[in-house]
Tab-separated table of C-alpha atoms and ligand atoms in Angstrom:
chain	number	residue	atom	x	y	z
M	1	MET	CA	-52.260	36.351	37.473
M	2	PHE	CA	-53.191	33.657	39.855
M	3	ASP	CA	-51.384	33.662	42.969
M	4	SER	CA	-51.546	34.198	46.839
M	5	GLY	CA	-48.073	36.213	46.837
M	6	PRO	CA	-47.782	39.734	47.510
M	7	ALA	CA	-50.969	40.990	48.178
M	8	GLN	CA	-51.051	43.764	45.592
M	9	ARG	CA	-50.665	41.087	42.767
M	10	LEU	CA	-53.855	39.491	43.633
M	11	GLU	CA	-56.683	41.501	44.666
M	12	GLY	CA	-60.073	39.738	44.927
M	13	LEU	CA	-58.999	36.587	43.240
M	14	GLN	CA	-57.458	34.663	46.009
M	15	SER	CA	-60.186	34.568	48.432
M	16	SER	CA	-62.382	32.898	45.938
M	17	LEU	CA	-59.759	30.379	45.200
M	18	PHE	CA	-58.194	29.522	48.366
M	19	PHE	CA	-59.302	29.196	51.827
M	20	GLU	CA	-56.605	31.101	53.316
M	21	SER	CA	-53.908	33.169	51.742
M	22	LEU	CA	-50.497	33.302	52.937
M	23	ALA	CA	-50.768	36.735	54.234
M	24	GLU	CA	-53.940	35.481	56.368
M	25	ILE	CA	-52.095	32.628	57.733
M	26	TYR	CA	-49.314	35.128	58.987
M	27	ALA	CA	-51.959	37.550	60.516
M	28	ARG	CA	-53.610	34.358	62.250
M	29	VAL	CA	-50.220	33.313	63.646
M	30	PHE	CA	-49.426	36.881	64.532
M	31	ARG	CA	-52.563	37.298	66.579
M	32	GLU	CA	-51.795	33.959	68.171
M	33	LEU	CA	-48.360	35.060	69.370
M	34	ARG	CA	-49.277	38.621	70.061
M	35	PRO	CA	-52.902	38.602	71.132
M	36	ARG	CA	-53.138	42.334	72.286
M	37	THR	CA	-51.308	43.850	69.074
M	38	PRO	CA	-53.247	44.359	65.928
M	39	PRO	CA	-51.447	42.809	63.081
M	40	PRO	CA	-49.319	45.161	60.773
M	41	LYS	CA	-49.750	45.194	57.117
M	42	ILE	CA	-48.449	41.959	55.780
M	43	ALA	CA	-46.752	41.112	52.588
M	44	VAL	CA	-45.760	37.506	51.645
M	45	GLU	CA	-43.756	36.747	48.467
M	46	PHE	CA	-41.762	33.968	47.148
M	47	CYS	CA	-37.997	34.619	46.032
M	48	ARG	CA	-35.773	32.854	43.883
M	49	PHE	CA	-33.045	32.185	46.658
M	50	ALA	CA	-30.385	29.636	46.053
M	51	ASN	CA	-31.187	27.719	49.294
M	52	PRO	CA	-34.515	26.987	51.043
M	53	ASP	CA	-34.158	29.978	53.333
M	54	SER	CA	-36.854	32.434	54.275
M	55	PHE	CA	-36.725	35.974	55.805
M	56	ILE	CA	-39.103	38.106	57.686
M	57	ARG	CA	-38.847	41.744	58.400
M	58	LEU	CA	-40.811	44.455	60.321
M	59	ASP	CA	-40.492	48.104	59.301
M	60	ALA	CA	-42.694	51.072	58.998
M	61	ALA	CA	-44.527	49.674	55.888
M	62	GLY	CA	-45.237	46.473	57.829
M	63	LEU	CA	-44.201	42.893	57.723
M	64	ARG	CA	-42.541	41.569	54.978
M	65	VAL	CA	-42.032	37.816	54.526
M	66	ARG	CA	-39.862	36.550	51.716
M	67	ILE	CA	-40.003	32.802	51.191
M	68	SER	CA	-37.727	30.604	49.205
M	69	ASP	CA	-39.776	29.427	46.142
M	70	LEU	CA	-38.714	25.940	46.830
M	71	LEU	CA	-41.736	26.084	49.273
M	72	GLU	CA	-44.213	27.306	46.553
M	73	SER	CA	-45.915	24.032	46.423
M	74	ALA	CA	-45.693	23.076	50.076
M	75	PRO	CA	-49.229	22.433	51.667
M	76	ALA	CA	-50.790	24.841	54.028
M	77	PRO	CA	-49.722	23.155	57.248
M	78	VAL	CA	-46.065	23.636	56.271
M	79	MET	CA	-46.688	27.136	55.460
M	80	GLU	CA	-48.381	27.539	58.828
M	81	ALA	CA	-45.350	25.862	60.561
M	82	LEU	CA	-42.942	28.308	58.815
M	83	ALA	CA	-45.015	31.321	59.945
M	84	PHE	CA	-44.588	30.054	63.615
M	85	ILE	CA	-40.862	29.882	63.069
M	86	LEU	CA	-40.346	33.156	61.230
M	87	LEU	CA	-42.624	35.185	63.547
M	88	GLY	CA	-41.254	33.358	66.643
M	89	LYS	CA	-37.973	34.358	65.527
M	90	LEU	CA	-39.011	37.946	64.864
M	91	TYR	CA	-40.607	38.266	68.498
M	92	ARG	CA	-38.017	36.027	70.365
M	93	LYS	CA	-40.840	33.529	71.369
M	94	SER	CA	-39.864	29.819	71.425
M	95	VAL	CA	-41.365	27.814	68.587
M	96	PRO	CA	-43.681	24.990	69.503
M	97	ARG	CA	-41.880	21.768	68.788
M	98	LEU	CA	-44.951	20.679	66.595
M	99	TYR	CA	-44.253	23.313	64.120
M	100	ALA	CA	-40.403	23.078	64.190
M	101	HIS	CA	-40.673	19.405	63.514
M	102	ARG	CA	-43.252	19.574	60.930
M	103	TYR	CA	-41.228	22.155	59.010
M	104	ARG	CA	-37.912	20.080	59.253
M	105	LEU	CA	-39.776	16.870	58.148
M	106	TYR	CA	-40.916	18.582	55.017
M	107	LEU	CA	-37.609	20.035	54.017
M	108	ASN	CA	-36.083	16.651	54.774
M	109	ARG	CA	-38.409	14.856	52.166
M	110	LYS	CA	-36.010	13.316	49.493
M	111	ASP	CA	-37.940	15.164	46.809
M	112	MET	CA	-37.294	18.380	48.559
M	113	ARG	CA	-33.538	17.703	49.112
M	114	ARG	CA	-33.228	16.892	45.474
M	115	GLN	CA	-35.049	19.912	44.258
M	116	ALA	CA	-32.792	22.178	46.519
M	117	GLN	CA	-29.751	20.720	45.293
M	118	LEU	CA	-31.026	21.147	41.636
M	119	VAL	CA	-31.817	24.739	42.348
M	120	ARG	CA	-28.414	25.447	43.731
M	121	GLN	CA	-27.086	24.013	40.553
M	122	VAL	CA	-29.055	26.216	38.201
M	123	ARG	CA	-29.614	29.267	39.978
M	124	GLY	CA	-28.421	32.326	38.317
M	125	ARG	CA	-29.044	31.323	34.956
M	126	LYS	CA	-32.187	32.634	33.245
M	127	PHE	CA	-34.831	29.850	32.906
M	128	ILE	CA	-38.008	29.888	30.967
M	129	SER	CA	-38.830	26.202	30.210
M	130	GLY	CA	-40.001	25.146	26.699
M	131	PRO	CA	-43.760	24.695	25.922
M	132	GLN	CA	-43.458	20.887	25.949
M	133	GLY	CA	-44.418	19.401	29.210
M	134	GLU	CA	-44.648	15.650	30.037
M	135	LEU	CA	-48.294	15.633	29.026
M	136	HIS	CA	-49.403	18.794	27.496
M	137	ASN	CA	-47.928	21.175	24.788
M	138	LEU	CA	-48.653	24.812	25.878
M	139	GLU	CA	-48.375	26.053	22.436
M	140	GLU	CA	-50.992	23.957	21.201
M	141	ILE	CA	-53.338	24.696	24.047
M	142	PHE	CA	-52.592	28.521	23.315
M	143	GLU	CA	-53.387	28.332	19.690
M	144	ARG	CA	-56.584	26.105	20.564
M	145	MET	CA	-57.781	28.691	22.848
M	146	ASN	CA	-56.600	31.487	20.525
M	147	THR	CA	-58.873	30.054	17.845
M	148	ARG	CA	-61.853	29.669	20.055
M	149	PHE	CA	-61.878	32.928	21.990
M	150	PHE	CA	-59.650	35.336	20.347
M	151	ASP	CA	-60.353	34.661	16.573
M	152	GLY	CA	-56.728	33.533	16.333
M	153	LEU	CA	-55.549	37.089	16.833
M	154	LEU	CA	-53.549	37.126	20.016
M	155	GLY	CA	-49.690	36.932	19.264
M	156	ARG	CA	-48.024	34.058	20.844
M	157	PRO	CA	-45.690	34.933	23.820
M	158	GLN	CA	-43.116	32.703	25.224
M	159	LEU	CA	-44.866	29.837	26.844
M	160	GLY	CA	-43.292	27.807	29.713
M	161	TRP	CA	-44.076	25.553	32.738
M	162	SER	CA	-42.981	26.696	36.161
M	163	ARG	CA	-40.135	24.851	37.921
M	164	ASN	CA	-42.403	23.772	40.839
M	165	ALA	CA	-45.867	22.170	40.559
M	166	SER	CA	-47.157	25.472	42.678
M	167	ARG	CA	-50.408	25.678	44.153
M	168	HIS	CA	-50.091	29.243	45.185
M	169	GLN	CA	-49.281	30.634	41.804
M	170	LEU	CA	-51.127	28.744	39.102
M	171	GLY	CA	-50.155	30.833	36.259
M	172	HIS	CA	-48.788	34.269	35.477
M	173	PHE	CA	-48.226	36.562	32.769
M	174	ASP	CA	-44.817	38.331	32.739
M	175	PRO	CA	-45.167	41.489	30.434
M	176	SER	CA	-41.550	42.368	30.757
M	177	HIS	CA	-40.580	38.944	29.214
M	178	ASN	CA	-43.869	38.567	27.200
M	179	ALA	CA	-44.133	35.262	28.616
M	180	ILE	CA	-46.872	33.026	30.186
M	181	VAL	CA	-45.796	30.573	32.780
M	182	ILE	CA	-48.139	27.899	33.865
M	183	SER	CA	-47.652	25.750	37.034
M	184	ARG	CA	-46.586	22.205	36.449
M	185	ILE	CA	-49.557	21.065	38.668
M	186	PHE	CA	-51.254	21.071	35.339
M	187	ASP	CA	-49.211	18.714	33.663
M	188	ARG	CA	-50.460	15.672	35.634
M	189	PRO	CA	-52.818	13.111	34.487
M	190	ARG	CA	-55.077	13.549	37.483
M	191	THR	CA	-55.464	17.289	36.667
M	192	PRO	CA	-58.402	18.046	34.421
M	193	LEU	CA	-57.576	19.679	31.044
M	194	LEU	CA	-60.286	21.929	31.486
M	195	ALA	CA	-58.517	23.555	34.519
M	196	LEU	CA	-55.458	24.078	32.453
M	197	GLU	CA	-57.544	25.476	29.767
M	198	TYR	CA	-59.179	28.082	31.970
M	199	VAL	CA	-55.850	29.232	33.717
M	200	MET	CA	-54.336	29.621	30.105
M	201	PHE	CA	-57.612	31.452	29.135
M	202	HIS	CA	-57.103	33.665	32.017
M	203	GLU	CA	-53.453	34.611	31.288
M	204	MET	CA	-54.374	35.244	27.586
M	205	LEU	CA	-56.715	37.906	28.866
M	206	HIS	CA	-53.931	39.512	30.597
M	207	LEU	CA	-52.276	39.783	27.019
M	208	ARG	CA	-55.553	41.323	25.697
M	209	PHE	CA	-56.326	43.625	28.549
M	210	PRO	CA	-53.226	45.241	29.824
M	211	VAL	CA	-52.954	46.377	33.630
M	212	ASP	CA	-54.819	49.605	34.472
M	213	HIS	CA	-52.560	51.862	36.204
M	214	SER	CA	-54.931	54.854	36.235
M	215	LYS	CA	-56.210	54.307	39.693
M	216	ALA	CA	-54.216	54.533	43.055
M	217	ARG	CA	-54.412	50.908	43.301
M	218	ARG	CA	-52.782	49.003	40.339
M	219	CYS	CA	-55.889	46.966	38.766
M	220	VAL	CA	-54.905	43.770	37.235
M	221	HIS	CA	-58.290	42.384	36.756
M	222	THR	CA	-60.308	45.294	35.367
M	223	ARG	CA	-64.016	45.103	34.931
M	224	LYS	CA	-63.535	44.473	31.323
M	225	PHE	CA	-61.153	41.655	32.157
M	226	LYS	CA	-63.654	40.041	34.432
M	227	ALA	CA	-66.529	40.390	31.997
M	228	ALA	CA	-64.492	38.726	29.238
M	229	GLU	CA	-63.345	35.957	31.648
M	230	LYS	CA	-67.063	34.943	32.109
M	231	GLN	CA	-67.215	34.174	28.389
M	232	PHE	CA	-65.349	31.071	29.217
M	233	PRO	CA	-68.306	28.408	28.881
M	234	ASP	CA	-67.503	26.338	32.014
M	235	PHE	CA	-66.173	29.182	34.201
M	236	LYS	CA	-67.764	27.939	37.317
M	237	GLU	CA	-66.949	24.480	36.985
M	238	ALA	CA	-63.240	25.230	35.956
M	239	LYS	CA	-62.846	27.452	39.085
M	240	GLU	CA	-64.293	24.685	41.451
M	241	MET	CA	-61.587	22.426	39.801
M	242	LEU	CA	-58.747	24.856	40.899
M	243	LYS	CA	-59.971	24.733	44.488
M	244	ARG	CA	-59.583	20.879	44.398
M	245	LEU	CA	-56.017	20.869	42.835
Z	301	ZN	ZN1	-54.708	37.423	36.794
């Protein structure tokens, strides 16, 4: 799994992939609004709401932020603006106009409005897109990597493209649906094929090495997993590419 969503889903990966995770953005904005209070535990996740709404809640467990997945591919400055809006609402502080304006501008973009409308139409229906993208076929990529790295022995799960070109979740393996979903950001001519192959390889390793529940903290990327991942010949180059998506 590759994302910057709920903290327990990512462990060490995000810090090497992104400069600032969503939780880090919220912690920074929190410190700005309440400089004398240490930030609580913060969990941020994307949810399939029917509208581009987002919610924030503070309870004993900490701060929980649920953001519409329509905003999954939003750039960091928009996410920062939303953090000011949500935390401002929670602590009854007025939101600087700069942030309110930036957020509204983004939601009002034509493509965002169209996407919001589309989502309202299809929400509720279960949807995993087929393997065929505009440019790449995920089945072909899967089988190529299968031959190259797994002696062709991995059973093929459902393969699909994410609805949005997410930068926060580049790919994930969903064991309950036995599905690998890859961000549409890789189905673009300017995204190098190597980056897509690497993310597919990473998700295939999740098929190969199941999650380790034996420790107190759920370990998604076990030591074996990480060792296997380094077998990817262009490991470092591919990781660099992901930073520049
Ligand atoms: Zn992973």
